[in-house]
mmCIF file of C-alpha atoms in Angstrom:
data_model
loop_
_atom_site.group_PDB
_atom_site.id
_atom_site.type_symbol
_atom_site.label_atom_id
_atom_site.label_comp_id
_atom_site.label_asym_id
_atom_site.label_seq_id
_atom_site.Cartn_x
_atom_site.Cartn_y
_atom_site.Cartn_z
ATOM 1 C CA MET A 15 107.206 71.612 -29.253
ATOM 2 C CA LEU A 16 104.075 72.179 -31.326
ATOM 3 C CA ALA A 17 105.237 75.678 -32.263
ATOM 4 C CA THR A 18 108.594 74.467 -33.628
ATOM 5 C CA LYS A 19 106.796 72.138 -36.077
ATOM 6 C CA LYS A 20 109.739 69.731 -35.681
ATOM 7 C CA TYR A 21 107.821 67.054 -33.791
ATOM 8 C CA ASN A 22 104.813 65.014 -34.807
ATOM 9 C CA ASP A 23 102.199 63.899 -32.295
ATOM 10 C CA GLN A 24 103.820 60.487 -31.829
ATOM 11 C CA ASP A 25 107.147 62.100 -30.882
ATOM 12 C CA ILE A 26 105.504 64.456 -28.417
ATOM 13 C CA LEU A 27 103.634 61.590 -26.745
ATOM 14 C CA ALA A 28 106.929 59.779 -26.170
ATOM 15 C CA TYR A 29 108.236 62.712 -24.143
ATOM 16 C CA PHE A 30 105.252 63.019 -21.847
ATOM 17 C CA THR A 31 103.892 59.507 -21.332
ATOM 18 C CA ARG A 32 105.135 57.678 -18.232
ATOM 19 C CA PRO A 33 103.857 54.925 -15.862
ATOM 20 C CA THR A 34 101.772 57.209 -13.674
ATOM 21 C CA ARG A 35 100.452 59.363 -16.517
ATOM 22 C CA SER A 36 99.459 58.427 -20.041
ATOM 23 C CA ILE A 37 98.212 60.804 -22.733
ATOM 24 C CA ASN A 38 96.950 60.152 -26.250
ATOM 25 C CA HIS A 39 96.728 61.796 -29.650
ATOM 26 C CA ARG A 40 93.358 63.353 -28.854
ATOM 27 C CA GLN A 41 94.883 65.401 -26.037
ATOM 28 C CA ILE A 42 97.679 66.634 -28.288
ATOM 29 C CA SER A 43 95.090 67.678 -30.852
ATOM 30 C CA GLU A 44 93.056 69.534 -28.211
ATOM 31 C CA ILE A 45 96.152 71.439 -27.109
ATOM 32 C CA ARG A 46 96.966 72.329 -30.727
ATOM 33 C CA SER A 47 93.427 73.595 -31.357
ATOM 34 C CA GLU A 48 93.449 75.409 -27.985
ATOM 35 C CA LYS A 49 90.370 73.548 -26.755
ATOM 36 C CA LYS A 50 92.399 72.783 -23.630
ATOM 37 C CA HIS A 51 95.083 74.649 -21.698
ATOM 38 C CA LYS A 52 94.677 77.816 -23.755
ATOM 39 C CA ALA A 53 95.442 79.963 -20.686
ATOM 40 C CA ILE A 54 98.806 78.274 -20.103
ATOM 41 C CA LYS A 55 101.695 80.234 -21.517
ATOM 42 C CA PRO A 56 103.811 78.154 -23.956
ATOM 43 C CA ALA A 57 107.426 77.472 -23.038
ATOM 44 C CA ASN A 58 109.967 79.694 -24.776
ATOM 45 C CA SER A 59 112.887 78.305 -26.750
ATOM 46 C CA GLU A 60 115.261 78.345 -23.780
ATOM 47 C CA GLN A 61 112.807 76.483 -21.551
ATOM 48 C CA LEU A 62 112.186 73.916 -24.283
ATOM 49 C CA ALA A 63 115.934 73.417 -24.720
ATOM 50 C CA GLU A 64 116.365 72.872 -20.983
ATOM 51 C CA PHE A 65 113.562 70.316 -20.995
ATOM 52 C CA LEU A 66 115.025 68.403 -23.941
ATOM 53 C CA ASN A 67 118.561 68.454 -22.530
ATOM 54 C CA CYS A 68 117.543 66.697 -19.291
ATOM 55 C CA TRP A 69 115.096 64.244 -20.922
ATOM 56 C CA PRO A 70 114.601 61.413 -20.150
ATOM 57 C CA ASP A 71 114.851 62.454 -16.495
ATOM 58 C CA VAL A 72 113.463 59.205 -15.079
ATOM 59 C CA ASP A 73 114.155 56.635 -12.386
ATOM 60 C CA GLY A 74 115.674 53.647 -14.156
ATOM 61 C CA GLU A 75 113.911 51.024 -12.031
ATOM 62 C CA THR A 76 110.347 52.324 -12.070
ATOM 63 C CA GLY A 77 110.273 54.672 -15.058
ATOM 64 C CA LEU A 78 108.961 57.451 -12.803
ATOM 65 C CA SER A 79 109.708 61.021 -13.810
ATOM 66 C CA LEU A 80 112.092 62.608 -11.299
ATOM 67 C CA ARG A 81 110.223 65.879 -11.782
ATOM 68 C CA GLY A 82 106.614 65.037 -12.499
ATOM 69 C CA ASP A 83 106.558 62.091 -10.063
ATOM 70 C CA GLU A 84 108.901 63.658 -7.522
ATOM 71 C CA LEU A 85 106.637 62.986 -4.528
ATOM 72 C CA LEU A 86 106.272 59.285 -5.323
ATOM 73 C CA VAL A 87 110.003 58.886 -5.964
ATOM 74 C CA LYS A 88 110.822 60.593 -2.666
ATOM 75 C CA ALA A 89 108.290 58.456 -0.793
ATOM 76 C CA ARG A 90 109.906 55.240 -2.056
ATOM 77 C CA GLU A 91 113.442 56.452 -1.413
ATOM 78 C CA ALA A 92 112.653 57.676 2.095
ATOM 79 C CA MET A 93 111.148 54.318 3.117
ATOM 80 C CA ILE A 94 114.023 52.392 1.529
ATOM 81 C CA ALA A 95 116.469 54.612 3.446
ATOM 82 C CA ALA A 96 114.523 54.064 6.689
ATOM 83 C CA VAL A 97 114.750 50.284 6.379
ATOM 84 C CA HIS A 98 118.378 50.274 5.193
ATOM 85 C CA ASN A 99 119.413 52.465 8.124
ATOM 86 C CA PHE A 100 117.544 50.303 10.622
ATOM 87 C CA ASN A 101 119.168 47.139 9.243
ATOM 88 C CA SER A 102 122.655 48.687 9.103
ATOM 89 C CA ALA A 103 125.241 47.238 11.460
ATOM 90 C CA GLY A 104 126.811 49.516 14.042
ATOM 91 C CA LEU A 105 124.017 52.071 14.444
ATOM 92 C CA HIS A 106 122.837 52.812 17.993
ATOM 93 C CA PHE A 107 119.754 54.948 17.340
ATOM 94 C CA ARG A 108 118.059 52.798 14.719
ATOM 95 C CA ALA A 109 114.479 53.163 15.939
ATOM 96 C CA GLU A 110 114.742 56.948 16.126
ATOM 97 C CA ILE A 111 116.234 57.140 12.616
ATOM 98 C CA PHE A 112 113.648 54.749 11.190
ATOM 99 C CA ILE A 113 110.633 56.501 12.704
ATOM 100 C CA THR A 114 111.734 59.959 11.570
ATOM 101 C CA THR A 115 112.505 58.850 8.012
ATOM 102 C CA ALA A 116 109.444 56.597 7.687
ATOM 103 C CA MET A 117 107.142 59.435 8.708
ATOM 104 C CA ILE A 118 108.675 61.539 5.922
ATOM 105 C CA ALA A 119 108.056 58.681 3.486
ATOM 106 C CA TRP A 120 104.399 58.428 4.481
ATOM 107 C CA THR A 121 103.966 62.199 4.207
ATOM 108 C CA TYR A 122 105.288 62.222 0.628
ATOM 109 C CA LEU A 123 103.110 59.220 -0.231
ATOM 110 C CA CYS A 124 99.979 60.932 1.064
ATOM 111 C CA HIS A 125 100.855 64.138 -0.788
ATOM 112 C CA ALA A 126 101.364 62.155 -3.998
ATOM 113 C CA TRP A 127 97.908 60.590 -3.613
ATOM 114 C CA PHE A 128 96.254 63.950 -2.859
ATOM 115 C CA LYS A 129 97.956 65.507 -5.879
ATOM 116 C CA ARG A 130 96.781 62.746 -8.200
ATOM 117 C CA GLU A 131 93.234 62.984 -6.868
ATOM 118 C CA GLY A 132 93.160 66.764 -7.250
ATOM 119 C CA ILE A 133 92.871 67.409 -3.504
ATOM 120 C CA ASP A 134 94.546 70.639 -2.381
ATOM 121 C CA TYR A 135 96.798 69.696 0.541
ATOM 122 C CA ARG A 136 98.017 73.202 1.295
ATOM 123 C CA TYR A 137 97.140 75.179 4.417
ATOM 124 C CA LYS A 138 94.996 78.197 3.632
ATOM 125 C CA ILE A 139 94.448 81.585 5.257
ATOM 126 C CA ASP A 140 91.326 83.403 4.013
ATOM 127 C CA GLY A 141 91.350 81.186 0.935
ATOM 128 C CA ALA A 142 94.957 81.935 0.012
ATOM 129 C CA PRO A 143 97.842 79.478 0.498
ATOM 130 C CA LYS A 144 99.633 79.936 3.810
ATOM 131 C CA LEU A 145 103.281 80.906 3.342
ATOM 132 C CA LEU A 146 106.206 79.953 5.563
ATOM 133 C CA ALA A 147 108.864 82.456 6.612
ATOM 134 C CA SER A 148 110.934 81.314 3.630
ATOM 135 C CA GLY A 149 108.084 82.193 1.283
ATOM 136 C CA ALA A 150 107.301 78.543 0.464
ATOM 137 C CA GLU A 151 103.744 77.248 0.677
ATOM 138 C CA ALA A 152 102.796 75.299 3.825
ATOM 139 C CA TYR A 153 101.666 71.743 3.100
ATOM 140 C CA TRP A 154 99.794 69.396 5.424
ATOM 141 C CA GLU A 155 101.889 67.395 7.861
ATOM 142 C CA LEU A 156 101.258 63.648 8.175
ATOM 143 C CA GLY A 157 98.851 63.994 11.113
ATOM 144 C CA LYS A 158 96.680 66.368 9.093
ATOM 145 C CA CYS A 159 96.815 64.025 6.087
ATOM 146 C CA LEU A 160 95.607 61.095 8.209
ATOM 147 C CA ARG A 161 92.637 63.105 9.455
ATOM 148 C CA ASN A 162 91.384 63.594 5.902
ATOM 149 C CA ASP A 163 88.417 61.252 5.445
ATOM 150 C CA LYS A 164 89.119 60.768 1.754
ATOM 151 C CA LEU A 165 92.531 59.183 2.311
ATOM 152 C CA PRO A 166 91.999 55.418 1.717
ATOM 153 C CA VAL A 167 93.743 53.962 4.769
ATOM 154 C CA ALA A 168 92.278 51.451 7.217
ATOM 155 C CA LYS A 169 91.749 52.348 10.867
ATOM 156 C CA ALA A 170 94.566 50.086 12.042
ATOM 157 C CA VAL A 171 96.988 51.751 9.616
ATOM 158 C CA ARG A 172 95.988 55.184 10.938
ATOM 159 C CA GLN A 173 96.449 53.982 14.523
ATOM 160 C CA ASN A 174 99.889 52.602 13.730
ATOM 161 C CA LEU A 175 101.005 55.905 12.210
ATOM 162 C CA GLU A 176 99.391 58.015 14.917
ATOM 163 C CA LEU A 177 101.276 56.090 17.616
ATOM 164 C CA LEU A 178 104.559 56.334 15.719
ATOM 165 C CA LEU A 179 103.988 60.070 15.330
ATOM 166 C CA GLU A 180 103.463 60.418 19.083
ATOM 167 C CA ILE A 181 106.648 58.442 19.684
ATOM 168 C CA ARG A 182 108.503 60.669 17.231
ATOM 169 C CA HIS A 183 107.352 63.739 19.155
ATOM 170 C CA ALA A 184 108.263 62.256 22.555
ATOM 171 C CA ILE A 185 111.323 60.194 21.673
ATOM 172 C CA GLU A 186 114.415 60.513 23.816
ATOM 173 C CA HIS A 187 117.706 59.930 22.042
ATOM 174 C CA ARG A 188 119.375 57.434 24.308
ATOM 175 C CA SER A 189 121.393 54.364 23.396
ATOM 176 C CA THR A 190 119.333 51.347 24.410
ATOM 177 C CA ASP A 191 118.580 48.223 22.420
ATOM 178 C CA ARG A 192 115.302 47.896 24.305
ATOM 179 C CA VAL A 193 113.826 50.792 22.332
ATOM 180 C CA ASP A 194 114.439 48.949 19.051
ATOM 181 C CA ASP A 195 113.096 45.650 20.415
ATOM 182 C CA ALA A 196 109.980 47.185 21.944
ATOM 183 C CA LEU A 197 109.076 49.213 18.853
ATOM 184 C CA GLY A 198 109.923 46.511 16.327
ATOM 185 C CA PRO A 199 106.325 45.240 15.779
ATOM 186 C CA LEU A 200 105.104 48.809 15.180
ATOM 187 C CA MET A 201 107.872 49.545 12.700
ATOM 188 C CA GLN A 202 107.387 46.239 10.858
ATOM 189 C CA ALA A 203 103.679 46.957 10.463
ATOM 190 C CA CYS A 204 104.543 50.459 9.233
ATOM 191 C CA CYS A 205 106.737 48.981 6.474
ATOM 192 C CA LEU A 206 104.145 46.453 5.332
ATOM 193 C CA ASN A 207 101.377 49.057 5.413
ATOM 194 C CA PHE A 208 103.471 51.441 3.312
ATOM 195 C CA ASN A 209 104.177 48.784 0.707
ATOM 196 C CA GLU A 210 100.519 47.803 0.511
ATOM 197 C CA ALA A 211 99.479 51.451 0.197
ATOM 198 C CA ILE A 212 101.907 52.348 -2.584
ATOM 199 C CA ARG A 213 100.992 49.191 -4.523
ATOM 200 C CA SER A 214 97.238 49.690 -4.205
ATOM 201 C CA TRP A 215 97.309 53.477 -4.797
ATOM 202 C CA PHE A 216 99.777 53.646 -7.693
ATOM 203 C CA GLY A 217 100.434 50.137 -8.980
ATOM 204 C CA ALA A 218 102.118 46.867 -8.014
ATOM 205 C CA GLN A 219 105.238 47.824 -9.996
ATOM 206 C CA PHE A 220 106.107 50.407 -7.340
ATOM 207 C CA GLY A 221 106.217 47.941 -4.428
ATOM 208 C CA LEU A 222 109.436 47.724 -2.432
ATOM 209 C CA GLU A 223 109.564 43.964 -1.867
ATOM 210 C CA ARG A 224 112.122 43.462 -4.628
ATOM 211 C CA ARG A 225 114.371 46.212 -3.251
ATOM 212 C CA LEU A 226 114.246 45.032 0.372
ATOM 213 C CA PRO A 227 114.669 41.256 0.657
ATOM 214 C CA ILE A 228 114.996 39.219 3.865
ATOM 215 C CA ALA A 229 117.731 40.572 6.153
ATOM 216 C CA LEU A 230 120.425 38.056 7.054
ATOM 217 C CA GLN A 231 121.548 37.814 10.681
ATOM 218 C CA PHE A 232 124.830 37.046 12.452
ATOM 219 C CA VAL A 233 123.101 35.742 15.603
ATOM 220 C CA THR A 234 120.862 32.920 16.697
ATOM 221 C CA PHE A 235 118.564 33.005 19.715
ATOM 222 C CA ASP A 236 118.790 30.578 22.579
ATOM 223 C CA VAL A 237 117.204 30.476 26.046
ATOM 224 C CA ALA A 238 119.951 32.561 27.641
ATOM 225 C CA GLN A 239 119.584 35.289 25.032
ATOM 226 C CA ALA A 240 115.807 35.328 25.435
ATOM 227 C CA VAL A 241 116.222 35.832 29.172
ATOM 228 C CA GLY A 242 118.718 38.602 28.491
ATOM 229 C CA LEU A 243 116.289 40.388 26.189
ATOM 230 C CA LYS A 244 113.584 40.277 28.863
ATOM 231 C CA LYS A 245 115.985 41.838 31.376
ATOM 232 C CA ALA A 246 117.049 44.580 28.967
ATOM 233 C CA PRO A 247 116.552 48.205 30.102
ATOM 234 C CA SER A 248 112.989 49.474 29.950
ATOM 235 C CA LEU A 249 111.725 52.103 27.571
ATOM 236 C CA PRO A 250 112.214 55.712 28.661
ATOM 237 C CA PRO A 251 109.336 56.572 31.076
ATOM 238 C CA THR A 252 107.848 59.251 28.811
ATOM 239 C CA ILE A 253 107.647 56.879 25.843
ATOM 240 C CA ALA A 254 106.434 53.912 27.881
ATOM 241 C CA SER A 255 103.634 55.874 29.549
ATOM 242 C CA MET A 256 102.603 57.470 26.260
ATOM 243 C CA MET A 257 102.417 54.071 24.554
ATOM 244 C CA ASP A 258 100.453 52.577 27.445
ATOM 245 C CA ALA A 259 97.980 55.464 27.325
ATOM 246 C CA PHE A 260 97.551 55.014 23.564
ATOM 247 C CA HIS A 261 97.015 51.254 23.959
ATOM 248 C CA ALA A 262 94.471 51.814 26.746
ATOM 249 C CA LYS A 263 92.162 53.553 24.246
ATOM 250 C CA MET A 264 92.175 50.581 21.863
ATOM 251 C CA SER A 265 90.131 47.386 21.896
ATOM 252 C CA ASP A 266 91.724 43.929 22.069
ATOM 253 C CA ASP A 267 90.868 43.311 18.404
ATOM 254 C CA GLU A 268 92.502 46.596 17.382
ATOM 255 C CA LEU A 269 95.637 45.736 19.346
ATOM 256 C CA LYS A 270 95.846 42.340 17.616
ATOM 257 C CA ASP A 271 95.416 43.758 14.106
ATOM 258 C CA PRO A 272 98.678 43.093 12.175
ATOM 259 C CA ALA A 273 98.268 46.467 10.456
ATOM 260 C CA PHE A 274 98.806 48.065 13.876
ATOM 261 C CA THR A 275 101.595 45.825 15.175
ATOM 262 C CA TYR A 276 103.108 42.973 13.191
ATOM 263 C CA ARG A 277 104.738 40.157 15.153
ATOM 264 C CA VAL A 278 106.322 36.967 13.924
ATOM 265 C CA ALA A 279 107.724 33.935 15.716
ATOM 266 C CA PHE A 280 111.004 32.432 14.515
ATOM 267 C CA VAL A 281 111.518 28.698 14.991
ATOM 268 C CA PRO A 282 114.725 26.929 13.860
ATOM 269 C CA LYS A 283 113.660 24.604 11.045
ATOM 270 C CA LEU A 284 115.284 21.211 10.593
ATOM 271 C CA GLY A 285 114.314 18.758 7.869
ATOM 272 C CA SER A 286 115.203 15.157 7.213
ATOM 273 C CA LYS A 287 115.649 15.946 3.527
ATOM 274 C CA ALA A 288 117.356 18.892 1.881
ATOM 275 C CA SER A 289 114.264 19.665 -0.162
ATOM 276 C CA LYS A 290 112.275 20.107 3.048
ATOM 277 C CA SER A 291 114.715 22.411 4.795
ATOM 278 C CA ASP A 292 115.983 24.718 2.071
ATOM 279 C CA THR A 293 113.580 27.606 2.747
ATOM 280 C CA ALA A 294 114.571 30.275 5.256
ATOM 281 C CA VAL A 295 110.973 31.359 5.897
ATOM 282 C CA GLU A 296 107.892 29.190 5.972
ATOM 283 C CA PHE A 297 104.343 30.531 6.152
ATOM 284 C CA ILE A 298 101.706 28.461 7.920
ATOM 285 C CA LYS A 299 97.938 28.760 7.820
ATOM 286 C CA PRO A 300 96.626 31.125 10.545
ATOM 287 C CA ASN A 301 93.960 28.692 11.796
ATOM 288 C CA SER A 302 96.124 25.569 11.840
ATOM 289 C CA ASP A 303 97.082 23.731 15.046
ATOM 290 C CA GLU A 304 100.704 24.794 14.507
ATOM 291 C CA ALA A 305 99.719 28.464 14.185
ATOM 292 C CA ARG A 306 97.596 28.329 17.338
ATOM 293 C CA ALA A 307 100.454 26.760 19.294
ATOM 294 C CA ILE A 308 102.926 29.411 18.140
ATOM 295 C CA ASN A 309 100.436 32.219 18.786
ATOM 296 C CA ALA A 310 99.853 30.973 22.326
ATOM 297 C CA VAL A 311 103.573 31.232 23.047
ATOM 298 C CA LEU A 312 103.844 34.592 21.294
ATOM 299 C CA LEU A 313 100.963 36.121 23.262
ATOM 300 C CA LYS A 314 102.421 34.822 26.493
ATOM 301 C CA GLU A 315 105.798 36.348 25.718
ATOM 302 C CA VAL A 316 104.494 39.815 24.837
ATOM 303 C CA ASP A 317 101.926 40.152 27.633
ATOM 304 C CA LYS A 318 102.511 43.398 29.541
ATOM 305 C CA ALA A 319 104.142 42.975 32.966
ATOM 306 C CA HIS A 320 101.940 43.812 35.965
ATOM 307 C CA TYR A 321 103.095 44.856 39.449
ATOM 308 C CA THR A 322 101.254 45.325 42.727
ATOM 309 C CA SER A 323 102.079 48.320 44.905
ATOM 310 C CA GLY A 324 104.017 46.016 47.192
ATOM 311 C CA GLN A 325 106.128 44.746 44.310
ATOM 312 C CA VAL A 326 106.888 48.301 43.182
ATOM 313 C CA ILE A 327 108.034 49.185 46.710
ATOM 314 C CA ASP A 328 110.111 45.996 46.999
ATOM 315 C CA ALA A 329 111.772 46.831 43.685
ATOM 316 C CA MET A 330 112.782 50.266 44.988
ATOM 317 C CA HIS A 331 114.165 48.705 48.166
ATOM 318 C CA ALA A 332 116.242 46.312 46.051
ATOM 319 C CA GLU A 333 117.595 49.256 44.073
ATOM 320 C CA GLY A 334 118.810 51.022 47.227
ATOM 321 C CA TYR A 335 115.862 53.157 48.389
ATOM 322 C CA PRO A 336 114.762 51.465 51.675
ATOM 323 C CA LYS A 337 112.871 54.523 52.942
ATOM 324 C CA PHE A 338 110.465 54.539 50.019
ATOM 325 C CA ASN A 339 107.354 53.043 51.626
ATOM 326 C CA GLN A 340 103.637 52.571 51.042
ATOM 327 C CA ALA A 341 102.813 56.065 52.260
ATOM 328 C CA ALA A 342 105.335 57.648 49.872
ATOM 329 C CA HIS A 343 104.013 55.532 47.031
ATOM 330 C CA THR A 344 100.429 56.588 47.695
ATOM 331 C CA VAL A 345 101.365 60.265 47.832
ATOM 332 C CA LEU A 346 103.216 59.952 44.519
ATOM 333 C CA TRP A 347 100.466 58.232 42.539
ATOM 334 C CA LYS A 348 97.860 60.672 43.859
ATOM 335 C CA GLU A 349 100.018 63.689 42.945
ATOM 336 C CA LEU A 350 100.462 62.351 39.398
ATOM 337 C CA ASP A 351 96.883 61.061 39.084
ATOM 338 C CA ALA A 352 98.587 57.828 38.050
ATOM 339 C CA LYS A 353 95.440 55.707 38.325
ATOM 340 C CA ASP A 354 93.807 57.606 35.497
ATOM 341 C CA PRO A 355 93.916 54.893 32.763
ATOM 342 C CA THR A 356 94.635 57.505 30.085
ATOM 343 C CA ASN A 357 98.041 58.135 31.680
ATOM 344 C CA GLY A 358 99.086 54.591 30.815
ATOM 345 C CA PHE A 359 100.683 53.762 34.181
ATOM 346 C CA GLY A 360 98.416 50.846 35.071
ATOM 347 C CA LYS A 361 94.932 49.366 35.006
ATOM 348 C CA ALA A 362 92.290 47.781 37.228
ATOM 349 C CA GLY A 363 93.321 44.333 38.458
ATOM 350 C CA ASP A 364 91.546 41.053 37.866
ATOM 351 C CA TYR A 365 89.889 41.221 41.277
ATOM 352 C CA LYS A 366 87.484 43.828 42.585
ATOM 353 C CA ASN A 367 89.048 47.032 43.992
ATOM 354 C CA THR A 368 92.566 46.026 42.928
ATOM 355 C CA TRP A 369 95.066 47.869 40.743
ATOM 356 C CA VAL A 370 98.195 46.735 38.924
ATOM 357 C CA TRP A 371 101.053 48.873 37.627
ATOM 358 C CA PHE A 372 102.946 48.692 34.326
ATOM 359 C CA ASP A 373 106.670 49.002 33.585
ATOM 360 C CA SER A 374 106.114 52.674 32.786
ATOM 361 C CA TRP A 375 105.041 53.301 36.400
ATOM 362 C CA LEU A 376 108.005 51.357 37.741
ATOM 363 C CA ALA A 377 110.272 53.572 35.642
ATOM 364 C CA ARG A 378 108.486 56.708 36.864
ATOM 365 C CA VAL A 379 108.836 55.673 40.505
ATOM 366 C CA ARG A 380 112.508 54.897 39.934
ATOM 367 C CA ALA A 381 113.037 58.366 38.485
ATOM 368 C CA HIS A 382 111.253 59.877 41.495
ATOM 369 C CA CYS A 383 113.512 57.984 43.908
ATOM 370 C CA GLN A 384 116.606 59.028 42.002
ATOM 371 C CA GLU A 385 115.521 62.670 42.078
ATOM 372 C CA ASN A 386 114.826 62.480 45.831
ATOM 373 C CA ALA A 387 117.575 60.093 46.892
ATOM 374 C CA SER A 388 118.267 62.024 50.096
ATOM 375 C CA LYS A 389 114.776 61.147 51.349
ATOM 376 C CA TYR A 390 114.820 57.454 50.550
ATOM 377 C CA VAL A 391 118.442 56.312 51.014
ATOM 378 C CA THR A 392 119.595 55.391 54.524
ATOM 379 C CA ALA A 393 122.437 57.655 55.656
ATOM 380 C CA VAL A 394 125.745 55.860 56.231
#
């Protein structure tokens, strides 16, 4: 553009200034005098024409360049798609779709931050960029990004993403509403963390709160429905045990951190006056009496179920495996080293020398009985 002598500095600035990058007259002057970027080969006439023909190539909502800010645009779109897909009616694998897409969104967001900060996020071999079979350069995956100490994310945010990554690796694609319900707090925290990160890293104007308002529902919840949710099928054993093992490594304060899992309690709100009942969502102070009362109920509802060995055996008898006894149970947990807390099958009980089992162990025992039905079912 400088070489054509058709554009003054003010015109050139208009083509290259955007929300995430601003330049001034001094920089144009330094390029003209070759104090900066002398080694960069100028665009030829065809390349300049191509650039001008597609300008302004920007996102209408944010003003982001679809080329220069491609990573940030993709990060926003991937997270918007993740939430839209999860909230869409008629989908049966919502959690799986959300987790996969949200992890892509976070990866792009991290890459955008590294790029802006001048941090090389490519894999290297002997100092040279590692190439994939296609010839493209290999960039860090999300797990590698999170292990970079310079990335400004809190510990709870890292833990949330690390657990979701483990779930993504271990997820089993089966149609069960219980997967969505059980992973909901993790996914909600993931959304809020993403929005906070993109706002704090790049600017409040890039937040997603205006694009993703409150989702309307076609259902209400009563006592019968709450009981039904509690009786819903358990998580797949591999996912349940993996989550339990991950939780076992965390402190109580870390587990309660809303950046790790975000839970809310919904209470039907009735008001004597229209002005007092016209808000769909009401926020209360965390330390108020009302908040403590709701939190007490919430903690009681989400407390992990515990089973004694006898209760596990009784459950198998009720499911049609009367020959599964204490001896068989002992052999099984010893073979699987199930009392190792890192396996996530259970924990030490409240009393000395006692042990309690989680739902993940109940599911594992059930799978064992199903695989060895001939041993545990009484012949007719």
